[in-house]
Short mmCIF file of C-alpha atoms and ligand atoms in Angstrom, two decimals:
data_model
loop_
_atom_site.label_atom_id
_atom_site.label_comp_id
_atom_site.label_asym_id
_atom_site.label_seq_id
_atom_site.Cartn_x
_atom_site.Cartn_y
_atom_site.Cartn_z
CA UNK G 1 77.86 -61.69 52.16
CA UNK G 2 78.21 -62.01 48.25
CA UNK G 3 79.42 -65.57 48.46
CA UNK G 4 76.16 -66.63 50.35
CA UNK G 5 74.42 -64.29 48.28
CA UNK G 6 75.57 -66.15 44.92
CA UNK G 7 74.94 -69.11 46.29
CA UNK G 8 71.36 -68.72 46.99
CA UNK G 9 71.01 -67.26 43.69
CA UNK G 10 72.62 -70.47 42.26
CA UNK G 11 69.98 -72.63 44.12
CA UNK G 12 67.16 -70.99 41.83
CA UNK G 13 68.57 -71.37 39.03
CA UNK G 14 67.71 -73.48 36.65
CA UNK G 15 70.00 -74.20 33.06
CA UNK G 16 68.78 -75.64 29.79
CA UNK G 17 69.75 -79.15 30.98
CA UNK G 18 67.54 -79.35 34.34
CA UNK G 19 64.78 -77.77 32.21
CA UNK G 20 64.79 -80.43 29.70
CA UNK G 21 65.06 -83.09 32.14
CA UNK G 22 61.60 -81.36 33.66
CA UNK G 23 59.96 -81.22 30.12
CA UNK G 24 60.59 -85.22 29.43
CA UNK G 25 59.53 -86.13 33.48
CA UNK G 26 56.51 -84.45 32.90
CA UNK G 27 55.79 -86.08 29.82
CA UNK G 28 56.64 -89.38 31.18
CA UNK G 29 53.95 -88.63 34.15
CA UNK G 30 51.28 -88.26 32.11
CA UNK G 31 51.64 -90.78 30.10
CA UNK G 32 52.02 -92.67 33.12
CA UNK G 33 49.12 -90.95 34.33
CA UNK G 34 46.82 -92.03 31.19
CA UNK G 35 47.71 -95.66 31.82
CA UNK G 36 46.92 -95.52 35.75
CA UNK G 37 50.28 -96.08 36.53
CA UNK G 38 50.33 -94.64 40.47
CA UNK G 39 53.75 -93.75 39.92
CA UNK G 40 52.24 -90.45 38.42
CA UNK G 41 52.09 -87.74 40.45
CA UNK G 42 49.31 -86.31 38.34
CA UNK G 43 45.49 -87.00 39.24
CA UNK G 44 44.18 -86.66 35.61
CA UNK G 45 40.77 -85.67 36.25
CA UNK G 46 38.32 -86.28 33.89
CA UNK G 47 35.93 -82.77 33.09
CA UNK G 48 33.49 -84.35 30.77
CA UNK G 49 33.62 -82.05 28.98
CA UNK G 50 35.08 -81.25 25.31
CA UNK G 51 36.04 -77.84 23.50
CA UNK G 52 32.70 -75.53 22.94
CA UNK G 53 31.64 -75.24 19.13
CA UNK G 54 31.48 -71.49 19.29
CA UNK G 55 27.69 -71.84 18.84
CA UNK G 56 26.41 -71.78 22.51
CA UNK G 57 23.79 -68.97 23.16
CA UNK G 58 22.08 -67.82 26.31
CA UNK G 59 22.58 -65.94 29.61
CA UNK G 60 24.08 -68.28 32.22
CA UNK G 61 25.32 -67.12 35.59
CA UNK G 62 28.84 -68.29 36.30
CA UNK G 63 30.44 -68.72 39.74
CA UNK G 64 34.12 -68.27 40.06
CA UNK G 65 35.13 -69.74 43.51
CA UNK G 66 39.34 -70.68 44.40
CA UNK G 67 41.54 -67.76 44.42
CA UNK G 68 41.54 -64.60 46.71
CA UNK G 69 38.35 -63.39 45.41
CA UNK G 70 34.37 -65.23 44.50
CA UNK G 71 33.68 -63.80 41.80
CA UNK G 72 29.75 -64.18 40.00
CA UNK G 73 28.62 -62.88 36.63
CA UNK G 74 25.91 -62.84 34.20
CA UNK G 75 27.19 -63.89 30.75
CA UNK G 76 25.34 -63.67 27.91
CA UNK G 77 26.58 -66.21 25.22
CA UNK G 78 26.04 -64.94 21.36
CA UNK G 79 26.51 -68.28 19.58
CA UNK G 80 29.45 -66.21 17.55
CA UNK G 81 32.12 -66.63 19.99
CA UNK G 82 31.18 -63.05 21.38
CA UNK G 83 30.62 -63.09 24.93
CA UNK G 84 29.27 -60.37 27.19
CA UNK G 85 29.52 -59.64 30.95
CA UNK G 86 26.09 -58.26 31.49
CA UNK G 87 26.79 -58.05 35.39
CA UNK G 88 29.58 -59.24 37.71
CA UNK G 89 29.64 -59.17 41.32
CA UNK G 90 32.77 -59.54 43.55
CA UNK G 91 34.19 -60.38 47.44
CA UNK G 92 37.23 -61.10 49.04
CA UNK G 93 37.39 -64.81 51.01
CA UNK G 94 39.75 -62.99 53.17
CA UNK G 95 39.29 -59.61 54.88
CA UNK G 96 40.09 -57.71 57.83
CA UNK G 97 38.09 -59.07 60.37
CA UNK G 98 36.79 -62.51 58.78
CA UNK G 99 38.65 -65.12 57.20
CA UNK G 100 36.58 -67.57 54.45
CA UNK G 101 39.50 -69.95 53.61
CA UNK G 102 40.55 -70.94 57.28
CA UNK G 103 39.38 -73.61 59.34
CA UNK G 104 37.14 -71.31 61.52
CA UNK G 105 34.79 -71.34 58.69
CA UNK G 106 32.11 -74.43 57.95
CA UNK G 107 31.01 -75.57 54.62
CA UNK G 108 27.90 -73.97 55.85
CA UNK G 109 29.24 -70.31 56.13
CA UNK G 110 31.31 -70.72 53.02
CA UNK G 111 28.48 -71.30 51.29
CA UNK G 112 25.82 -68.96 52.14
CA UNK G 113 28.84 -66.57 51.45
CA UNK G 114 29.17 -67.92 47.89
CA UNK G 115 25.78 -67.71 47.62
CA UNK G 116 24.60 -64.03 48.70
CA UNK G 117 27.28 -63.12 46.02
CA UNK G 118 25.71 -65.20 42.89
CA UNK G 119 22.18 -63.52 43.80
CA UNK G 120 23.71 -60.31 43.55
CA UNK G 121 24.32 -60.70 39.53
CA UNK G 122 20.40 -62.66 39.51
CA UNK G 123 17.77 -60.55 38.11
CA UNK G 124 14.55 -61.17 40.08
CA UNK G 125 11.60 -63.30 38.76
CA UNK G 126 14.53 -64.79 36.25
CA UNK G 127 15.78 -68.66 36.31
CA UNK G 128 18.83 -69.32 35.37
CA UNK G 129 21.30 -72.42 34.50
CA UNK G 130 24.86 -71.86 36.67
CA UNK G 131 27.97 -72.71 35.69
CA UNK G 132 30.74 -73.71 38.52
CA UNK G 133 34.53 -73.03 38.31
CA UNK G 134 35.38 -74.69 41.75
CA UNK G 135 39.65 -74.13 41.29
CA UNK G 136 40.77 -77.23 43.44
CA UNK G 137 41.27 -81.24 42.71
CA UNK G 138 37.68 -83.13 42.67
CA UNK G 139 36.64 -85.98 40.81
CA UNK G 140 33.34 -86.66 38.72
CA UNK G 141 32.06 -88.56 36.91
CA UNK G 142 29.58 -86.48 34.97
CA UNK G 143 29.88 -82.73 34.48
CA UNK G 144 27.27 -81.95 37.79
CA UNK G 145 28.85 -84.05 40.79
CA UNK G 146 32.54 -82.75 41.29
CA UNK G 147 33.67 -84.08 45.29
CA UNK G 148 36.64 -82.07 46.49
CA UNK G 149 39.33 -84.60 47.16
CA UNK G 150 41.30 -82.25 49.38
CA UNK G 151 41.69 -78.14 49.52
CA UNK G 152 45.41 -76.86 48.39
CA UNK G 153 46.34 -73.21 48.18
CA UNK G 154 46.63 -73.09 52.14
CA UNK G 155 42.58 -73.50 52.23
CA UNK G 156 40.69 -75.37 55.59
CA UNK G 157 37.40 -74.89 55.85
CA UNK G 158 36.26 -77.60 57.31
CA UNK G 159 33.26 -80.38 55.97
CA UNK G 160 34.10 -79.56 52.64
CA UNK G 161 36.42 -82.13 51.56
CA UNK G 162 34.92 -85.16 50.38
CA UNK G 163 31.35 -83.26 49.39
CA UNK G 164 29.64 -82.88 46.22
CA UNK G 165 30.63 -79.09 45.89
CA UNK G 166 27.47 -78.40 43.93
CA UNK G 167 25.15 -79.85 46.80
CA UNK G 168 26.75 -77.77 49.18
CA UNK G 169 26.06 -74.22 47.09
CA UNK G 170 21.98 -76.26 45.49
CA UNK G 171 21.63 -76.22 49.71
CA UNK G 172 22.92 -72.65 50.11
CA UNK G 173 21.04 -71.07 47.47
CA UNK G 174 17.74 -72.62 48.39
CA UNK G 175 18.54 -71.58 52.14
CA UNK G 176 18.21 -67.61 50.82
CA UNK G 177 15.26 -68.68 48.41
CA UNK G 178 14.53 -65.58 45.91
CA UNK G 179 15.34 -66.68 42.42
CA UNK G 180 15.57 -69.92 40.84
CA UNK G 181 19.19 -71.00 39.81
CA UNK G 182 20.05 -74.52 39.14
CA UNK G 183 23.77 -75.23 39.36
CA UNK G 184 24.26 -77.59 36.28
CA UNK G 185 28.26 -77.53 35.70
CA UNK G 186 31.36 -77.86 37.53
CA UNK G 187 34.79 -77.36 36.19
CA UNK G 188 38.12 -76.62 37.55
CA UNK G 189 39.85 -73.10 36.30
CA UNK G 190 41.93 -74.69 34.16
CA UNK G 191 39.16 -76.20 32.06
CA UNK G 192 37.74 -73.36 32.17
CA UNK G 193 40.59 -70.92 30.14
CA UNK G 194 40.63 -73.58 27.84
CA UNK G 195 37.28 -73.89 26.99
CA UNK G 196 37.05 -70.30 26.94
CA UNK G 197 39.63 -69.46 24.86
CA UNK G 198 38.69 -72.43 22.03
CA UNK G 199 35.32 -70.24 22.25
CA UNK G 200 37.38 -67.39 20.33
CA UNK G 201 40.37 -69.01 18.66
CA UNK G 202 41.47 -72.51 16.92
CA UNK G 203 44.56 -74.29 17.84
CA UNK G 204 43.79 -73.77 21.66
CA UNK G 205 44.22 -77.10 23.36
CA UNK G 206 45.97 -75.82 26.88
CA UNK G 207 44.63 -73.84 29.87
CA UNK G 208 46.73 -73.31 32.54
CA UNK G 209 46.48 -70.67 35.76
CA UNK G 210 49.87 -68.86 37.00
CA UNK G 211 48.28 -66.92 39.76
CA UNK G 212 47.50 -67.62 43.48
CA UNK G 213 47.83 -71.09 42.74
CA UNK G 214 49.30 -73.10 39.78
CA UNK G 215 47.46 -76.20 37.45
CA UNK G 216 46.80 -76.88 34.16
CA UNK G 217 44.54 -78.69 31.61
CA UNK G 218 44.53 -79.85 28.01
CA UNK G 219 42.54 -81.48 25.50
CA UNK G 220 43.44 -85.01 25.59
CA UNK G 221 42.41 -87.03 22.38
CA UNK G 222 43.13 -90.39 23.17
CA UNK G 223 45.14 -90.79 20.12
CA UNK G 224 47.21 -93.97 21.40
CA UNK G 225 44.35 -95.87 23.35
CA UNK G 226 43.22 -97.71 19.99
CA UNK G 227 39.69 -96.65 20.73
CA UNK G 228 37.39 -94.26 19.66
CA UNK G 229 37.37 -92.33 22.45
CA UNK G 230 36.50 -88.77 22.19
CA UNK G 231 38.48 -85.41 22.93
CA UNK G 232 38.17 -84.38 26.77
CA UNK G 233 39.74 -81.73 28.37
CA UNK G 234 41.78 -83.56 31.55
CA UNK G 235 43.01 -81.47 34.34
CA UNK G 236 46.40 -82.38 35.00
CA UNK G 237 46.31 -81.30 38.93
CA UNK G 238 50.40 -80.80 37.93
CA UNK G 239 50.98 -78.56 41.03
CA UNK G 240 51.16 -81.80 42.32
CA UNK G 241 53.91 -82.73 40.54
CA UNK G 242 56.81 -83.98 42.65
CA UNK G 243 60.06 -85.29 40.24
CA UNK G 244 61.75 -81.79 40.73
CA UNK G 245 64.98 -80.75 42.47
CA UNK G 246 63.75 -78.56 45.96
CA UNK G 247 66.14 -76.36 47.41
CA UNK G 248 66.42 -75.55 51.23
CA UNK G 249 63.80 -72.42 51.19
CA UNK G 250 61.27 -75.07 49.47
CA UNK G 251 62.09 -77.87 52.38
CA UNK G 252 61.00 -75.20 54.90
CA UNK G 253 58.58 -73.42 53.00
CA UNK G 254 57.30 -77.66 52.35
CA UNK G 255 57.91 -78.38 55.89
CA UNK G 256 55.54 -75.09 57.31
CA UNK G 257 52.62 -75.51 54.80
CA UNK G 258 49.12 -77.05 55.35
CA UNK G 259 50.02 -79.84 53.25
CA UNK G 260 53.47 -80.93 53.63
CA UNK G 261 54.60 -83.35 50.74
CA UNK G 262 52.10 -81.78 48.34
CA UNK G 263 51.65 -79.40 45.40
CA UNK G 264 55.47 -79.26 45.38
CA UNK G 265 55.80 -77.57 42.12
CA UNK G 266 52.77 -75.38 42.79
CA UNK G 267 55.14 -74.51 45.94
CA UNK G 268 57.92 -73.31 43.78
CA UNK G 269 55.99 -71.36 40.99
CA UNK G 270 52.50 -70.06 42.17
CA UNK G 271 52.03 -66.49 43.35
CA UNK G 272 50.35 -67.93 47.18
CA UNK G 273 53.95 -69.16 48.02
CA UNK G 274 56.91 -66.83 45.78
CA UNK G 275 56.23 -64.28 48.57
CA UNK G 276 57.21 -66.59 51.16
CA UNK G 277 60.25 -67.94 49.56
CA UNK G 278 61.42 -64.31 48.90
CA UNK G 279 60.71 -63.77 52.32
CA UNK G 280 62.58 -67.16 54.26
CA UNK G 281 65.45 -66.46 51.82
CA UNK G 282 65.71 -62.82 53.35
CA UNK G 283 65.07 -64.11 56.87
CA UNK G 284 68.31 -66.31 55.91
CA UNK G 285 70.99 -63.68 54.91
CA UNK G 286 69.72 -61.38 57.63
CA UNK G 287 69.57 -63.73 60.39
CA UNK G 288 65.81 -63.09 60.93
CA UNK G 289 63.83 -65.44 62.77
CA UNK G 290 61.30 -66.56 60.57
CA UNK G 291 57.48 -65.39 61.33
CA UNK G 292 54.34 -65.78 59.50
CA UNK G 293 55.29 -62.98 57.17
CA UNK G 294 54.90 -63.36 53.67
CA UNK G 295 55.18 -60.42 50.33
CA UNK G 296 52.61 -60.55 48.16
CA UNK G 297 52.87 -60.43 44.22
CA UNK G 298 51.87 -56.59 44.33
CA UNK G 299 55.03 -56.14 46.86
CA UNK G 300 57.32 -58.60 44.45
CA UNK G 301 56.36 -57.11 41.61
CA UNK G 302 56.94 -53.36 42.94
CA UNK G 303 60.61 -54.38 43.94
CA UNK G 304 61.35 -56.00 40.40
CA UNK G 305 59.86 -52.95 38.98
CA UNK G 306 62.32 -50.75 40.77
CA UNK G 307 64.44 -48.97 38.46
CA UNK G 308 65.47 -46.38 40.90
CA UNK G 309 69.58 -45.63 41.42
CA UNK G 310 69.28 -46.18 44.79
CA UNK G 311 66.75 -49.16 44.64
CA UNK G 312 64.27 -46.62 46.84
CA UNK G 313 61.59 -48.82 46.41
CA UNK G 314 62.94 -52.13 47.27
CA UNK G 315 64.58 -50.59 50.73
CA UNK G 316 60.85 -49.10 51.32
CA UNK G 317 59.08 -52.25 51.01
CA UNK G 318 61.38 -54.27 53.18
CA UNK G 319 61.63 -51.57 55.57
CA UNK G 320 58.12 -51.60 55.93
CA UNK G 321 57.50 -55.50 56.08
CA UNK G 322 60.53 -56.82 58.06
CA UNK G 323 61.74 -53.30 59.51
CA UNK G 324 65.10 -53.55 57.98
CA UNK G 325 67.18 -50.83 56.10
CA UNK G 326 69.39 -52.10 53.66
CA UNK G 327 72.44 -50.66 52.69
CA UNK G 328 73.21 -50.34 49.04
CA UNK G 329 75.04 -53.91 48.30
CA UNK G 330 72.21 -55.29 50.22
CA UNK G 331 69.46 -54.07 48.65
CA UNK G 332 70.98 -55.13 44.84
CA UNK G 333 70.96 -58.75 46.09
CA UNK G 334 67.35 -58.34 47.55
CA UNK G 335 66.07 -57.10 44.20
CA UNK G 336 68.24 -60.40 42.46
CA UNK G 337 66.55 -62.56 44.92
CA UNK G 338 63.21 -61.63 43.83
CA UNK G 339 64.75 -61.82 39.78
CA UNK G 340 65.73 -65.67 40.72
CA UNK G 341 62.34 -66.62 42.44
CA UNK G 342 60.60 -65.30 40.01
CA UNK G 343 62.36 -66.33 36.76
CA UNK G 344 62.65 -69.74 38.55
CA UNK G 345 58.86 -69.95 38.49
CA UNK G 346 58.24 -68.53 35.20
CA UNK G 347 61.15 -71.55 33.17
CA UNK G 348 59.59 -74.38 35.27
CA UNK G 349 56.17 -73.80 34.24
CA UNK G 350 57.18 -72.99 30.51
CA UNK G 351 59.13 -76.39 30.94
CA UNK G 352 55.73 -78.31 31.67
CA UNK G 353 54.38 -76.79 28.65
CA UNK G 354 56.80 -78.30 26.65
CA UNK G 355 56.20 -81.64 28.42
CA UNK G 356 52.66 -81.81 27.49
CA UNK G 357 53.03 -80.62 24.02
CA UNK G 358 55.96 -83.46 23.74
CA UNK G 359 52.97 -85.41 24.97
CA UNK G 360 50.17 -84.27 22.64
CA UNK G 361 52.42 -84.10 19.48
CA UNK G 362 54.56 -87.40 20.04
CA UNK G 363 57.10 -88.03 17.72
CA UNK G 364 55.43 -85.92 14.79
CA UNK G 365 56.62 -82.38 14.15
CA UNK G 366 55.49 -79.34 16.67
CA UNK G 367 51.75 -78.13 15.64
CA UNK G 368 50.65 -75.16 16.25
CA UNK G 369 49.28 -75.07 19.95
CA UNK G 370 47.76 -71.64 21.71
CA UNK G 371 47.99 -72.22 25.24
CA UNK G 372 45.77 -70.24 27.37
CA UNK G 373 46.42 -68.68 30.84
CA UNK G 374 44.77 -66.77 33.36
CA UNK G 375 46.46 -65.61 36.47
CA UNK G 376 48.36 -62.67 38.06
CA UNK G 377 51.31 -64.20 37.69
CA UNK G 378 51.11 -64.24 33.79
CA UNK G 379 49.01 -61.04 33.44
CA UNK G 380 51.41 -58.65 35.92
CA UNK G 381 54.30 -60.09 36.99
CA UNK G 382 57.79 -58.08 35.79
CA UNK G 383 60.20 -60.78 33.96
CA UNK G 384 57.69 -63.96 34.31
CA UNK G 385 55.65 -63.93 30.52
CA UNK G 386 59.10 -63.32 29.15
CA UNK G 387 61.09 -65.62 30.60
CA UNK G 388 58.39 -68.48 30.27
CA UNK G 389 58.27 -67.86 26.75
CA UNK G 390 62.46 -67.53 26.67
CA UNK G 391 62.75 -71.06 28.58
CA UNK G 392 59.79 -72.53 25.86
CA UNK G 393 62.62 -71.56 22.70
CA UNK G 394 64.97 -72.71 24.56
CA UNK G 395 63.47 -76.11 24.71
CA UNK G 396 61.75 -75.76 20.96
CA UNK G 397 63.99 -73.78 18.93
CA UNK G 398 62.58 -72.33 15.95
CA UNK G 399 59.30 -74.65 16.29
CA UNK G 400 58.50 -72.32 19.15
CA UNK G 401 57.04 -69.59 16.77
CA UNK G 402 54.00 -72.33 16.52
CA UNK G 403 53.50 -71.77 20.07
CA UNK G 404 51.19 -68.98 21.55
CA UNK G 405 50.95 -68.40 24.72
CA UNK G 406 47.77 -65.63 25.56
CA UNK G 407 46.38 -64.11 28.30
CA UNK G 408 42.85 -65.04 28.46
CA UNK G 409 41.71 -62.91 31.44
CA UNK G 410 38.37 -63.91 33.29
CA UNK G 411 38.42 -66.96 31.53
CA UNK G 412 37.12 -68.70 34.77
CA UNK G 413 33.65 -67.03 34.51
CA UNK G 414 33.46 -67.32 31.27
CA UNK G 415 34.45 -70.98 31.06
CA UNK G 416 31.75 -71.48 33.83
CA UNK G 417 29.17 -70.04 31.15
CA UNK G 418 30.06 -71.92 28.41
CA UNK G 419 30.50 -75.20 30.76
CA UNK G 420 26.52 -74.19 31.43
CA UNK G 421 25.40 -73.77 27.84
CA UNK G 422 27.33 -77.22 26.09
CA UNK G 423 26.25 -79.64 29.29
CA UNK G 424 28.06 -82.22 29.16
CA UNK G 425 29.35 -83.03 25.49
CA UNK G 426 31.72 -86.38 25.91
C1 BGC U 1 44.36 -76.40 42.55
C2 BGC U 1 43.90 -76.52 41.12
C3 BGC U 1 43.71 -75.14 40.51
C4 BGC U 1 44.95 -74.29 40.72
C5 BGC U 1 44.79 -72.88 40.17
C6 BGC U 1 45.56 -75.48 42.64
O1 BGC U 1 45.91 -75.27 43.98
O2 BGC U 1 44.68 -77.66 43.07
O3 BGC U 1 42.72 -77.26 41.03
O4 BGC U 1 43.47 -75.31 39.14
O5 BGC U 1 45.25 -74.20 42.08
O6 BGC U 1 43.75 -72.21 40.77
#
C-alpha cells in the first residue's frame, strides 16, 4: 500500500522547477493573449472598465450570480472608500428538491429566480441603478451587454449561452413589475475584487477568486502597445489555462466533466472539483468503483483540520461518505492525500500570480502589487493561504515582501456597486 500511496502523493506534487516553468508559461500566454495570438489559452476579456477613484457615492443594488449561492444587496457608496451593506438577501442555486444550475432549468426559471431575490433587498416606491457580477466567460463590448460564451463550473441551464445576460434578468425583473431597477453593469467576479479592493487600498492591480471556481483579473495598462491606451481591468478566464502537466485523477476527473478539454487548471485548483479528485484518488487505493460522489471543501477542510491521535475525524467522514473504515496506516495517507490536493492547488495558483506580475512588471524590479481574492478556498481552507504565499517566495525571494495577498470578502457585491456608480470609465 505505501508504495502506491507515495506514488500518488508524488503525482501532486509540484517542486520549485515545475512551478517556475508555470510562472513563465503563463506569462508567455498572456502576452500571447494581448497580441491575439490563438495559441493563448486565455480569452482576455475586456471589462471596460478601469479602477474606481474612491469617490463614487450612492445606493446601488448589486447582484452576485456564479457560485453556490445568488446573492443581492443594497450598497450604499460614501465617496470615501467606506462602503455599507444596507441589506443583503441570499439563496442557494442548488437545494434539496430543485436544482438552478442543471439543464432542467431554462434561462426563463433562472431568471425569475435571480430576480425574486434582487427585489427582496429593493425598497418599494425606490429606483435603483444595478450592478451585475455574472462569474462566467462573456464578452462585451461596453460595460451593459456581457453574452455568456459558454457556462463552466459544471453549470447547464439551457438558452443561456450565447444571450445578453442583462436582457435575460431587464426581462425577468419587468415580468414581476414592482420597483424600478435598471441593470446598468456587468462584470465578472474577478473584476469585481479588484475594483473593490482599489476602492480601499493603492497598489491593488489583481483580483482573483479561489473558491467554487477559479479566474482571475488585473489591471492591464497597455504599457508596450505604443499607444495611449488607457488602464482596463482584463479578465484573464486562466481556469482555462491548458500548458500544465495533468496527472491520471485529472484525465478522469477531465474525461467525466461537462466540459471535457476545458478549464483544466480550474480542474486542478478550484474548490467545485478538489473534492472529486480527493475522492477518485480514494476510489483508486481502495478499489472503489467510482460514483457520482464528491467531498466538499467543508468535508476537506474538516479532515486537514484533524489533529486527533487517532485521525477520528478523517475515519468519520469517509465512513460516512464512502462507508469505509480505515485502519490506522490508512487513514494517515487519506489525510496526506487531502495535504497534496490541496497544497497542489494552493502553489499552482500562487505560480500564476507570479506569471502575471512577471507580466505587469517586465524586466524592471518587483513593485509593490496587493492582489485581491475572494473565495472559500483562500478565506477557509487549512494549508492553502500559506502555501500560496510559500510557493510566491519561492518564486520571488526577498521581493516577495512587496507582495500582498488579502482577503477581500464579498468583494463580488461590492464590485457590482461600484461597477454601477463609475459606468463605464475606459
Ligand atoms: C469562470 C470565471 C469565474 C470563476 C470564478 C470560472 O469558472 O469561468 O468567469 O471568474 O469561475 O467564479
Amino acid at each position: 500500500m505505501a508504495d502506491k500511496c507515495e506514488r500518488i502523493i508524488d503525482e501532486f506534487t509540484i517542486d520549485r522547477a515545475a512551478l517556475e516553468s508555470v510562472a513563465a508559461t503563463f506569462r508567455r500566454d498572456i502576452k500571447r493573449g494581448l497580441e491575439g495570438d490563438e495559441l493563448s489559452s486565455f480569452k482576455m476579456l475586456k471589462s471596460y472598465l478601469g479602477l474606481p477613484t474612491r469617490q463614487e457615492e450612492g445606493e446601488y443594488i448589486a447582484l452576485d450570480f456564479g457560485g453556490t449561492n445568488v446573492r443581492a444587496a443594497l450598497i450604499r457608496l460614501r465617496g470615501n472608500g467606506q462602503p455599507e451593506v444596507v441589506k443583503k438577501a441570499a439563496r442557494k442555486l442548488v437545494g434539496s428538491d430543485y436544482s438552478y444550475i442543471s439543464a432542467a432549468t431554462d434561462a426563463q426559471g433562472l431568471f425569475d429566480f435571480i430576480a425574486a431575490v434582487v427585489m427582496e433587498v429593493a425598497q418599494p416606491g425606490q429606483e435603483y441603478r444595478l450592478g451585475h457580477t455574472f462569474s462566467f466567460p462573456s464578452l462585451q463590448d461596453n460595460l451593459y451587454n456581457a453574452r455568456l460564451i459558454s457556462w463552466t463550473k459544471e453549470f447547464a441551464v439551457r438558452g443561456v449561452e450565447g444571450e445578453i445576460v442583462n436582457d435575460l434578468l431587464v426581462q425577468a425583473l419587468q415580468r414581476r413589475g414592482g420597483v424600478k431597477i435598471e441593470p446598468v453593469a456587468v462584470i465578472n467576479d474577478t473584476v469585481a475584487v479588484l475594483a473593490a479592493a482599489a476602492y480601499k487600498y493603492d497598489k491593488a492591480d489583481i483580483g482573483s477568486i479561489c473558491g467554487t471556481g477559479h479566474n482571475t483579473a488585473y489591471l492591464e495598462r497597455y504599457r508596450d502597445s505604443g499607444k495611449a491606451v488607457k488602464p482596463m481591468i482584463l479578465n484573464l478566464e486562466c481556469g482555462n489555462f491548458d500548458k500544465l502537466l495533468t496527472n491520471t485523477f485529472d484525465k478522469v476527473l477531465d474525461a467525466a466533466s461537462e466540459k471535457p478539454q476545458e478549464q483544466r487548471l480550474e480542474k486542478m485548483v478550484s474548490g467545485r472539483y478538489l473534492g472529486r479528485l480527493f475522492y477518485l484518488v480514494l476510489c483508486d487505493v481502495f478499489d472503489l468503483e467510482a460514483k457520482g460522489i464528491d467531498f466538499d471543501g467543508a468535508e476537506l477542510a474538516a479532515i486537514l483540520s484533524d489533529q486527533t491521535m487517532l485521525l477520528d475525524k478523517v475515519r468519520e467522514i469517509v465512513k460516512e461518505k464512502l462507508g469505509l473504515v480505515l485502519d490506522d496506516e490508512a487513514a494517515v495517507w487519506v489525510k496526506a492525500f487531502a495535504e497534496a490536493i490541496v497544497v497542489r492547488a494552493a502553489r499552482l495558483t500562487a505560480a500564476t500570480y507570479v506569471g502575471i506580475i512577471w507580466h505587469m512588471d517586465g524586466d524592471a524590479c518587483i513593485g509593490e502589487h496587493i492582489i485581491a481574492i475572494d473565495g472559500s478556498l483562500f478565506e477557509k481552507m487549512p494549508l492553502y493561504a500559506e502555501n500560496m504565499r510559500k510557493a510566491i517566495y519561492e518564486l520571488l525571494g526577498a521581493d516577495s515582501d512587496r507582495i500582498k495577498l488579502v482577503l477581500e470578502n464579498g468583494g463580488s457585491s461590492l464590485g457590482a456597486a461600484i461597477a454601477a456608480a463609475v459606468g463605464q470609465n475606459v
